[in-house]
GROMACS .gro file of C-alpha atoms in nm:
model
  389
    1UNK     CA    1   5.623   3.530   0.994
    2UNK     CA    2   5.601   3.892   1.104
    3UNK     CA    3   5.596   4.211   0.898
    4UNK     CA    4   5.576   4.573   1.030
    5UNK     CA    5   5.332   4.781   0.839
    6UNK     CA    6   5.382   5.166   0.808
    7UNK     CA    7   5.182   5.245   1.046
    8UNK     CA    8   5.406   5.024   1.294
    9UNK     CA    9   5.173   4.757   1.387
   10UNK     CA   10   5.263   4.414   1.334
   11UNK     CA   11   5.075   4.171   1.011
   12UNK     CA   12   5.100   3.826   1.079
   13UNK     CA   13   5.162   3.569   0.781
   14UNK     CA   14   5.099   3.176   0.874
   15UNK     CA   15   5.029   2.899   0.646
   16UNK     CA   16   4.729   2.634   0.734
   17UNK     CA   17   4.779   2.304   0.836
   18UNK     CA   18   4.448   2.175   0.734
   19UNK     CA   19   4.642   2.015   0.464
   20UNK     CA   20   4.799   1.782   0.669
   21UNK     CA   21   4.554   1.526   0.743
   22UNK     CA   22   4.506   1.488   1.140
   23UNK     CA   23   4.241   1.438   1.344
   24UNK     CA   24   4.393   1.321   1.696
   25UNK     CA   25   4.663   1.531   1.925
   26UNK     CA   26   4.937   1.290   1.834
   27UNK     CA   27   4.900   1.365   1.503
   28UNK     CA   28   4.891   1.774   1.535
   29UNK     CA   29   5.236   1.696   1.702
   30UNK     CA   30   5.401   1.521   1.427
   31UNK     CA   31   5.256   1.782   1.180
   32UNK     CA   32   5.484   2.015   1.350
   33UNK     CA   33   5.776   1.780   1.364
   34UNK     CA   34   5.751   1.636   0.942
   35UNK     CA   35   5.609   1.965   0.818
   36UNK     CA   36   5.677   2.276   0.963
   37UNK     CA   37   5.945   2.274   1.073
   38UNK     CA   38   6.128   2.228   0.772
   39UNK     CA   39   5.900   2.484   0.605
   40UNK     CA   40   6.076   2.721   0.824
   41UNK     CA   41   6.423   2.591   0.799
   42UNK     CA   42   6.385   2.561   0.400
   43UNK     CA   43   6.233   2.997   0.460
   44UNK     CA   44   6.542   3.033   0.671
   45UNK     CA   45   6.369   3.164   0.922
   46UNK     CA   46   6.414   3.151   1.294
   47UNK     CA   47   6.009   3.181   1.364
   48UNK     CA   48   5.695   3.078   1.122
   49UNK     CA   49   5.339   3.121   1.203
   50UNK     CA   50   5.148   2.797   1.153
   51UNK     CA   51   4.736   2.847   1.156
   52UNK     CA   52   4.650   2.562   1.323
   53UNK     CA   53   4.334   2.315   1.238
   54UNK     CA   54   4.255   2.134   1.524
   55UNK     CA   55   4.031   1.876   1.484
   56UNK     CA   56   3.713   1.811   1.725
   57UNK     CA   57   3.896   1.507   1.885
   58UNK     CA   58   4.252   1.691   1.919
   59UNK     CA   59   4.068   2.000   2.036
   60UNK     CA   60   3.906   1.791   2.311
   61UNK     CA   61   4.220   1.682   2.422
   62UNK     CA   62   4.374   2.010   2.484
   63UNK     CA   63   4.102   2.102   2.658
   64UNK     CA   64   4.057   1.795   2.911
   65UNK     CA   65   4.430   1.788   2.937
   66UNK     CA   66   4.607   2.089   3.094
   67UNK     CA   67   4.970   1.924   3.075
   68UNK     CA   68   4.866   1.843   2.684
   69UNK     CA   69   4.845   2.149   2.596
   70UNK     CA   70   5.118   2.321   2.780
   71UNK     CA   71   5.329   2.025   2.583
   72UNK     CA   72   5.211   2.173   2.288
   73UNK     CA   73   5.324   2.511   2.339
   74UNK     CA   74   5.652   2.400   2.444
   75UNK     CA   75   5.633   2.194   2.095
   76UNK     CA   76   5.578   2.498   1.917
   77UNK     CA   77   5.830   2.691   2.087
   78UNK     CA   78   6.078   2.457   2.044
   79UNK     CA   79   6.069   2.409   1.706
   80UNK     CA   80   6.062   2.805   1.623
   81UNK     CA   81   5.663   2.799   1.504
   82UNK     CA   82   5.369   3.042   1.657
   83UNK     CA   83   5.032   3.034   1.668
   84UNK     CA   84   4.774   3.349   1.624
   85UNK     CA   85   4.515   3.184   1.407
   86UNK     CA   86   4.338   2.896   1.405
   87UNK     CA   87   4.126   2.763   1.120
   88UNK     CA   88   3.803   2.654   1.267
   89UNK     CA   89   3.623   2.604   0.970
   90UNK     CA   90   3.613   2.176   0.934
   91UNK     CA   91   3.496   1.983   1.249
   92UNK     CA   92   3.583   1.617   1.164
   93UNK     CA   93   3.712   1.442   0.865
   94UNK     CA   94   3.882   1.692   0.654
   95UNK     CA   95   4.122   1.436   0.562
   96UNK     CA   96   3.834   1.149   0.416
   97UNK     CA   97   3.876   1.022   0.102
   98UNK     CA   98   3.569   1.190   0.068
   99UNK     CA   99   3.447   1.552   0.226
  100UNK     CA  100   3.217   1.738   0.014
  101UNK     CA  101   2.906   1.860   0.199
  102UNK     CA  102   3.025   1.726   0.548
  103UNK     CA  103   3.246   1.960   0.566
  104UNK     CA  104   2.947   2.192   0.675
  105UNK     CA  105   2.896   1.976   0.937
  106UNK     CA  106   2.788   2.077   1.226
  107UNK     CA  107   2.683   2.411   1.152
  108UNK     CA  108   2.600   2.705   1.332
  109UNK     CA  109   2.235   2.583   1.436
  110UNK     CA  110   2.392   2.317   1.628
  111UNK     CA  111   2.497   2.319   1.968
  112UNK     CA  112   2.837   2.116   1.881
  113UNK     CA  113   2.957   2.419   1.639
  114UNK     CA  114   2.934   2.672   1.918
  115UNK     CA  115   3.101   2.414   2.183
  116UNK     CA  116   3.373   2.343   1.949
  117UNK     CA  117   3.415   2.727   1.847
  118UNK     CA  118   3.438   2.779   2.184
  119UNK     CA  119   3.673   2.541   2.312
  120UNK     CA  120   3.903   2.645   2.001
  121UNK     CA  121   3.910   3.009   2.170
  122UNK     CA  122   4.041   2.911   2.505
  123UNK     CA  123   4.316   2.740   2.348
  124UNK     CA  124   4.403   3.001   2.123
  125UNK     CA  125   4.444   3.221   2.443
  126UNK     CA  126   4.656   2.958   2.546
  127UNK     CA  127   4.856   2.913   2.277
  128UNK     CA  128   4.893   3.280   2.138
  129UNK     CA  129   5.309   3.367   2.167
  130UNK     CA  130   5.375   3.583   2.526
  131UNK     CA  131   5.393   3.956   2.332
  132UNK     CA  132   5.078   3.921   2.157
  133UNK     CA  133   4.716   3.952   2.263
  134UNK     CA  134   4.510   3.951   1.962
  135UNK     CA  135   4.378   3.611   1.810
  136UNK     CA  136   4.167   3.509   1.523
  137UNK     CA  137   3.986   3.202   1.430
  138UNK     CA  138   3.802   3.117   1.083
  139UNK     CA  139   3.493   2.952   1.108
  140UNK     CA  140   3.192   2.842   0.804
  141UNK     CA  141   2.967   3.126   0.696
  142UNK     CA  142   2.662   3.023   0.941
  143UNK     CA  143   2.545   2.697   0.688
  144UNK     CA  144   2.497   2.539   0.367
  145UNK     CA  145   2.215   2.706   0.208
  146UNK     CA  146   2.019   2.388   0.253
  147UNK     CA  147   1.818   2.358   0.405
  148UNK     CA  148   1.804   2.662   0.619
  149UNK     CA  149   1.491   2.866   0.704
  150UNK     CA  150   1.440   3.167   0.944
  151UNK     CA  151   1.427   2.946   1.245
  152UNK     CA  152   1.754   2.843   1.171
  153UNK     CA  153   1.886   3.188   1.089
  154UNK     CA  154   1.740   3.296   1.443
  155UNK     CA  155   1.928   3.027   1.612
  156UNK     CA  156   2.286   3.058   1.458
  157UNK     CA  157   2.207   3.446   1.508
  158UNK     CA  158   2.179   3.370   1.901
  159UNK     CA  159   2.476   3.087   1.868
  160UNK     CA  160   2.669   3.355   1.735
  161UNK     CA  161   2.597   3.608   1.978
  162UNK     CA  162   2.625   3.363   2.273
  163UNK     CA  163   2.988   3.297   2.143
  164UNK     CA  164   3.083   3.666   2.154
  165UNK     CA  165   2.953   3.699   2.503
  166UNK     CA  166   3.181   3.413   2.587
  167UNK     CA  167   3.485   3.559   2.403
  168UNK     CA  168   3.377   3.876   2.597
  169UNK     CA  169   3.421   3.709   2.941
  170UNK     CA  170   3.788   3.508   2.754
  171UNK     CA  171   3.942   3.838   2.745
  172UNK     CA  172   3.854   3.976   3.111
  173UNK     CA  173   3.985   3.617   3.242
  174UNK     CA  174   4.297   3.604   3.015
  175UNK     CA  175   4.373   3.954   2.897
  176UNK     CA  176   4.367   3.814   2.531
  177UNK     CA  177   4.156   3.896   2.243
  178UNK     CA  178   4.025   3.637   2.053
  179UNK     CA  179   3.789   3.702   1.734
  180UNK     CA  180   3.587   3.499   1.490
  181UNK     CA  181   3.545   3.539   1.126
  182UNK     CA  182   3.299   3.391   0.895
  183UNK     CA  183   3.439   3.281   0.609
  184UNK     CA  184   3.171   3.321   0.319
  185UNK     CA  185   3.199   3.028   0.066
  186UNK     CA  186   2.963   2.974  -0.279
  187UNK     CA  187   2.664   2.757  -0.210
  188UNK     CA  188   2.653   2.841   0.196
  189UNK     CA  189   2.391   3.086   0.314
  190UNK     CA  190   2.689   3.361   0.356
  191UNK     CA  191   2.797   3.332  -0.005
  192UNK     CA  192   2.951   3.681  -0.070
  193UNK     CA  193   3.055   3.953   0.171
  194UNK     CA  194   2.777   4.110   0.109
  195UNK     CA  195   2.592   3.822   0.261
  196UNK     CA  196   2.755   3.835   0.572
  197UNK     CA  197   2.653   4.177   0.599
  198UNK     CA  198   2.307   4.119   0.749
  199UNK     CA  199   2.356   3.832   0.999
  200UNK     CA  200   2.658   4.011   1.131
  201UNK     CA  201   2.463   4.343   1.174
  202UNK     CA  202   2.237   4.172   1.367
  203UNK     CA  203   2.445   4.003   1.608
  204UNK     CA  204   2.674   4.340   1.646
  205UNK     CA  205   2.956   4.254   1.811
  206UNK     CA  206   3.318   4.377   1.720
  207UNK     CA  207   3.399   4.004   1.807
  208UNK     CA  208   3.212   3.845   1.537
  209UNK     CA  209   3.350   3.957   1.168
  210UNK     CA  210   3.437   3.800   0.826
  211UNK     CA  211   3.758   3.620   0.723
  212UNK     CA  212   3.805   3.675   0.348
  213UNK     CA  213   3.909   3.398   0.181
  214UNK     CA  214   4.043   3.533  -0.157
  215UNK     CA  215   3.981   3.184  -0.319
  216UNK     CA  216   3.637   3.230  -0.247
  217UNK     CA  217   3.596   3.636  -0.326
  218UNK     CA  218   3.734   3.500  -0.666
  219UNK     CA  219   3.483   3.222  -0.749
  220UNK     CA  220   3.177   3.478  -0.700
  221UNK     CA  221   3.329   3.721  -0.896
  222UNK     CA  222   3.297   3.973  -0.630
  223UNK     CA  223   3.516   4.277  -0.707
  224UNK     CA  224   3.759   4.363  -0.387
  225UNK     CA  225   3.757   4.738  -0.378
  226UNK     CA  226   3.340   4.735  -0.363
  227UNK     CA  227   3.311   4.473  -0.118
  228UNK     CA  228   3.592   4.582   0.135
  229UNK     CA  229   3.398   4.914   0.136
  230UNK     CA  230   3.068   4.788   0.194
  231UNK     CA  231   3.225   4.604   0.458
  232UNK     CA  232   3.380   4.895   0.603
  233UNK     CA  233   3.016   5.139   0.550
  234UNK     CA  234   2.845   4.844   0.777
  235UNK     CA  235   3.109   4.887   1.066
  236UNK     CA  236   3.239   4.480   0.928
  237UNK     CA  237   3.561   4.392   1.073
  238UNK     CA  238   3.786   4.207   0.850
  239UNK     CA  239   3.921   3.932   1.107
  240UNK     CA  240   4.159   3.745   0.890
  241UNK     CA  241   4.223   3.691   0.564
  242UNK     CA  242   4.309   3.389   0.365
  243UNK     CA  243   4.511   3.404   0.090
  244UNK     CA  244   4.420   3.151  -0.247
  245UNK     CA  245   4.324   3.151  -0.559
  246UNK     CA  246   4.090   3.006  -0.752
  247UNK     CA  247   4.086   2.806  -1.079
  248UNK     CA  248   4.000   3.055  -1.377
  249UNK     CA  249   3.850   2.928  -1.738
  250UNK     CA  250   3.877   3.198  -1.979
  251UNK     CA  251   3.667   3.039  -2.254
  252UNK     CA  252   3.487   2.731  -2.111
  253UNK     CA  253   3.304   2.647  -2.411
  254UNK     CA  254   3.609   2.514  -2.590
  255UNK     CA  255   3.691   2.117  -2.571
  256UNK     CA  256   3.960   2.161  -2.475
  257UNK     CA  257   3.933   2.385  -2.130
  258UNK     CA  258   3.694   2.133  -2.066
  259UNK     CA  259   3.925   1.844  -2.062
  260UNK     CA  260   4.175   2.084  -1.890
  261UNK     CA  261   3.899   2.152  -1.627
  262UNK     CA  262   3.809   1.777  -1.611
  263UNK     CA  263   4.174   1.666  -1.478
  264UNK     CA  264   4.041   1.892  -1.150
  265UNK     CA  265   3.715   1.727  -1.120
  266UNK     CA  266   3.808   1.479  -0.839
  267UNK     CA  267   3.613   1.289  -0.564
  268UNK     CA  268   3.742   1.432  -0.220
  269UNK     CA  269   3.624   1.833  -0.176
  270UNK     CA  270   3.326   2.005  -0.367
  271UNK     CA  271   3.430   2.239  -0.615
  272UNK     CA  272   3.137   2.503  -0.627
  273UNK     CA  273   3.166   2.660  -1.013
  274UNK     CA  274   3.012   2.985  -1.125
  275UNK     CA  275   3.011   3.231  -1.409
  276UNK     CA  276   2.900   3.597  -1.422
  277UNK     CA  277   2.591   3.668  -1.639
  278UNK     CA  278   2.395   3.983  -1.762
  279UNK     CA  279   2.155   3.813  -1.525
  280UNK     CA  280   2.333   3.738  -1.236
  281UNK     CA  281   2.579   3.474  -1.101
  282UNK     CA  282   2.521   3.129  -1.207
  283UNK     CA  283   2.661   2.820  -1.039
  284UNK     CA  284   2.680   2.449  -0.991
  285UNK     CA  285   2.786   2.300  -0.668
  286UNK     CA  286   3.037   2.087  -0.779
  287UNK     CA  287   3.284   2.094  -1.122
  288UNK     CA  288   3.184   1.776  -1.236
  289UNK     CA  289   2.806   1.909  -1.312
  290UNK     CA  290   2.925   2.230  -1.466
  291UNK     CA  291   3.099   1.985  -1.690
  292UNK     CA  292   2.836   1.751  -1.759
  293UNK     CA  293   2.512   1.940  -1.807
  294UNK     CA  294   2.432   2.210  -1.922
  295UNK     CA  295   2.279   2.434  -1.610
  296UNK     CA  296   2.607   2.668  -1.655
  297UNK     CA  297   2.555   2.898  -1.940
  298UNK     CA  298   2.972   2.896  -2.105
  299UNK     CA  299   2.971   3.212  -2.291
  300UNK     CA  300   3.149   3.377  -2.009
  301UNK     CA  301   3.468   3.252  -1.791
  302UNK     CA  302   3.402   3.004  -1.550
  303UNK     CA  303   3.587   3.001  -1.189
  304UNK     CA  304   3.581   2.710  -0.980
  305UNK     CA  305   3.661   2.666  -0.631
  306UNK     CA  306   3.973   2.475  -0.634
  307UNK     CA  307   4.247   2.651  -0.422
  308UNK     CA  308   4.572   2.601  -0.634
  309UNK     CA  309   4.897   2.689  -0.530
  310UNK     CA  310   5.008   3.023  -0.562
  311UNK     CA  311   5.319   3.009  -0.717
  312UNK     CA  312   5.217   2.769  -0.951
  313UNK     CA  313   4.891   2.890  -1.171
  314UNK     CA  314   4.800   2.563  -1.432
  315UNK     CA  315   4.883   2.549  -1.754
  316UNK     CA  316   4.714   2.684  -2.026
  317UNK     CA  317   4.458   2.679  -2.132
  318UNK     CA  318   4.375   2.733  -1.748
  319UNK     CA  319   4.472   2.988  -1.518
  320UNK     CA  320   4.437   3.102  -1.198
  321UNK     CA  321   4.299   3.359  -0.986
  322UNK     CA  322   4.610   3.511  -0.772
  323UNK     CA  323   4.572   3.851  -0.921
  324UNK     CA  324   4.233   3.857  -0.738
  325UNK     CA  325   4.462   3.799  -0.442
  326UNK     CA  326   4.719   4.080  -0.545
  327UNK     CA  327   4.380   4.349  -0.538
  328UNK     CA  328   4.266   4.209  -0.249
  329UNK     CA  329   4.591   4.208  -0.067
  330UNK     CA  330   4.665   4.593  -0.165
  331UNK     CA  331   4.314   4.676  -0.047
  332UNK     CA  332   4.399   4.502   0.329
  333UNK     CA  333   4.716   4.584   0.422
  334UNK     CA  334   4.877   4.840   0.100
  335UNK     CA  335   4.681   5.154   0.279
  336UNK     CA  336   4.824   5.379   0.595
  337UNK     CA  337   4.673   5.140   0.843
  338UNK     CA  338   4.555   4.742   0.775
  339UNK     CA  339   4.201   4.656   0.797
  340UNK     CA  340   4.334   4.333   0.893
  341UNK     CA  341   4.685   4.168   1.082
  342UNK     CA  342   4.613   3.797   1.060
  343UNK     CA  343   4.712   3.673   0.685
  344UNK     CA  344   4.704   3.243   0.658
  345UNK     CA  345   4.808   3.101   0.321
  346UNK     CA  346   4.556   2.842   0.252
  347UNK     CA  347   4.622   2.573  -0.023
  348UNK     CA  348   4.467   2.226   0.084
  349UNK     CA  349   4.431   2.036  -0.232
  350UNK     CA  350   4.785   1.976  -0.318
  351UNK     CA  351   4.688   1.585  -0.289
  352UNK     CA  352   4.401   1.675  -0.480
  353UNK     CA  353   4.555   1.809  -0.773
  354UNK     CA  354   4.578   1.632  -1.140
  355UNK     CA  355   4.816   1.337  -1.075
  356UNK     CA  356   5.082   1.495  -1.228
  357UNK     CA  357   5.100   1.781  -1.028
  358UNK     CA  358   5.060   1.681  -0.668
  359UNK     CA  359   5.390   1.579  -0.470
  360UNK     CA  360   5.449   1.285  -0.401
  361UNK     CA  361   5.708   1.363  -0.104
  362UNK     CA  362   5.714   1.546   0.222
  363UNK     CA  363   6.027   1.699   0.110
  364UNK     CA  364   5.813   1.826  -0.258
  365UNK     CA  365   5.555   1.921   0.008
  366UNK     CA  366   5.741   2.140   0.173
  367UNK     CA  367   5.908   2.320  -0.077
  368UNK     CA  368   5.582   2.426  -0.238
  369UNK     CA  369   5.432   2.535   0.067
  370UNK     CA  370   5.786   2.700   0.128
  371UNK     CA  371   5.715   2.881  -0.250
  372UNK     CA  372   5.370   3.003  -0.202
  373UNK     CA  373   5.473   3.167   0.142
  374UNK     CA  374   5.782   3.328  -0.045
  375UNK     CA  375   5.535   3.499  -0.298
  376UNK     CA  376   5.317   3.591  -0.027
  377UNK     CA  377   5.648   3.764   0.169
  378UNK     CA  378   5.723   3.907  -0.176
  379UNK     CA  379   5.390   4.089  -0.218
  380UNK     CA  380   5.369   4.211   0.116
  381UNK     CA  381   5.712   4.361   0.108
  382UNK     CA  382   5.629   4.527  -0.265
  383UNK     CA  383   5.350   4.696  -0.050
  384UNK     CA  384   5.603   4.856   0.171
  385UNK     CA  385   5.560   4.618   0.488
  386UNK     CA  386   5.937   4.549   0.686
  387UNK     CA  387   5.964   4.122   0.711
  388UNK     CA  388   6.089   4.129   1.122
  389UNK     CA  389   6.342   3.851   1.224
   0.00000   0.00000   0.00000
């Protein structure tokens, strides 16, 4: 989906299909055939922007395979979906029964993160629609905090820098730009934006930014107007943006916001939890220990990370985090120019939700998906941004 801002450049809106399990090229093909395409025939729409997650294996095969991957832009075209982001966050195995940490996995001190990242760029280029030239792709915030010394900081720094000298050379070869953003996430050594701010300084490239996950801004209790303007005093480029929210506890000492909370505490991604103290942020790396010992003080709310749907907050006693989203969003793209184009709705837990609440269809799939990119259209319009055909 496209939306002209004020300023007449063009804001992108996708939706990310890491939450259709695939891991292999035939299986990135039938995501577009089951799923979005009838997300964008249920938007009545005649185009939809669809961030892509491409899998190591998939992304191999568009890259060994020329006629592979000019069959999946003719895919794309033919079924009215474009592609100007990719997320490059997960590797492998986002669709295990079981992710938690291996979804760091490899990070940026390995060699396979920056082949992968790489590889993901030149297909971007590839796949990016004819009229535009500008490309993003979400990747982890460097590592998981453990372990991770200076040695390893020094060699993601020169990963990172290798990458933009690469992207560098993309551009003068293709004529499109493509850009990575680190997407900081509680627990990894880029927690907060303010985190990113060093390791990004020092590999100074206009290549190399943040993507702001709102989900994640949430969790750390980071307020939006003070950390977009410390990114913007460094000289940070926002690169993307992903818009989700977070699941808020107003008054997690009670029994029962506990047993609310508990129907979320489930086996397949790690839900970081934190609270905001006179002394600082506190946290737990998952939900379940938050609710089972007692290392998070519960005199204050608790957010975990747990991207809900965003058209459908839970029910009380819960809550969630989308205003968070609504600040954020006003911040990025409400102002007489956008600090960012590329916006990517990013809900991947519906199958993890409580039982209850998760769909049990393609078709109830769909339509929620369909929902949460309606609200997003909704705000963006309320900010004065034109929806284009």
């Amino acid at each position: 989906m496209r939306f002209r801002h004020p300023d007449g450049s063009t804001v992108h809106l996708a939706y990310c299909t890491n939450v259709h399990p695939a891991e292999a090229l035939d299986g990135v093909l039938a995501q577009l055939r089951d799923h979005c395409e009838p997300i964008r025939r249920r938007l009545g729409r005649d185009r939809l922007g669809v961030g892509l997650w491409l899998a190591r294996d998939a992304a191999h095969s568009l890259v060994t395979d020329p006629a592979s991957l000019r069959a999946l832009r003719a895919e794309l075209d033919r079924r009215g979906l474009e592609v100007v982001t990719l997320n490059g966050f997960p590797y492998e195995g986002f669709g295990a029964a079981e992710v938690k940490y291996r979804v760091y996995r490899p990070d940026w001190t390995h060699p396979e993160r920056l082949a992968h990242t790489t590889d993901l760029a030149r297909l971007l280029a590839a796949l990016l629609p004819d009229d535009i030239t500008d490309g993003s792709i979400s990747t982890l915030p460097i590592a998981w905090r453990t372990p991770f010394d200076s040695r390893a900081a020094d060699t993601a720094q020169t990963a990172l820098t290798t990458l933009a000298h690469r992207l560098d050379a993309l551009e003068e070869l293709t004529g499109k730009s493509i850009r990575i953003g680190l997407e900081p996430e509680p627990g990894c050594t880029i927690e907060t934006t303010s985190d990113a701010i060093g390791p990004l300084t020092a590999v100074s490239s206009p290549r190399i930014g943040v993507c702001i996950d709102t989900c994640h801004l949430a969790t750390s209790f980071e307020d939006p107007p003070t950390a977009l303007d410390a990114l913007v005093s460094a000289g940070i480029p926002v690169i993307k943006t992903q818009l989700s929210a977070a699941l808020h506890a107003e008054h997690p000492h009670l029994p029962e916001v506990r047993a609310a909370l508990a129907a979320f505490a489930e086996p397949r991604f790690l839900h970081q939890t934190r609270t905001s103290t006179a002394a600082g942020l506190r946290g737990t790396d998952d939900l379940p220990q938050a609710l089972t010992g007692r290392s998070l003080p519960d005199g204050a709310p608790w957010r975990a990370h747990f991207h809900v749907p965003l058209h459908a907050p839970p029910a009380p006693p819960l809550t969630s985090t989308l205003p968070v989203l609504q600040d954020t969003l006003a911040l990025l793209v409400g102002g007489p120019r956008p600090r960012t184009h590329h916006l990517e709705v990013e809900t991947y837990t519906w199958q993890a939700l409580p039982a209850a609440q998760r769909p049990r269809t393609r078709a109830r799939l769909a339509d929620g998906i369909a929902a949460e990119l309606t609200l997003a259209r909704d705000l963006l319009t309320d900010l004065g941004l034109k929806e284009l055909p």
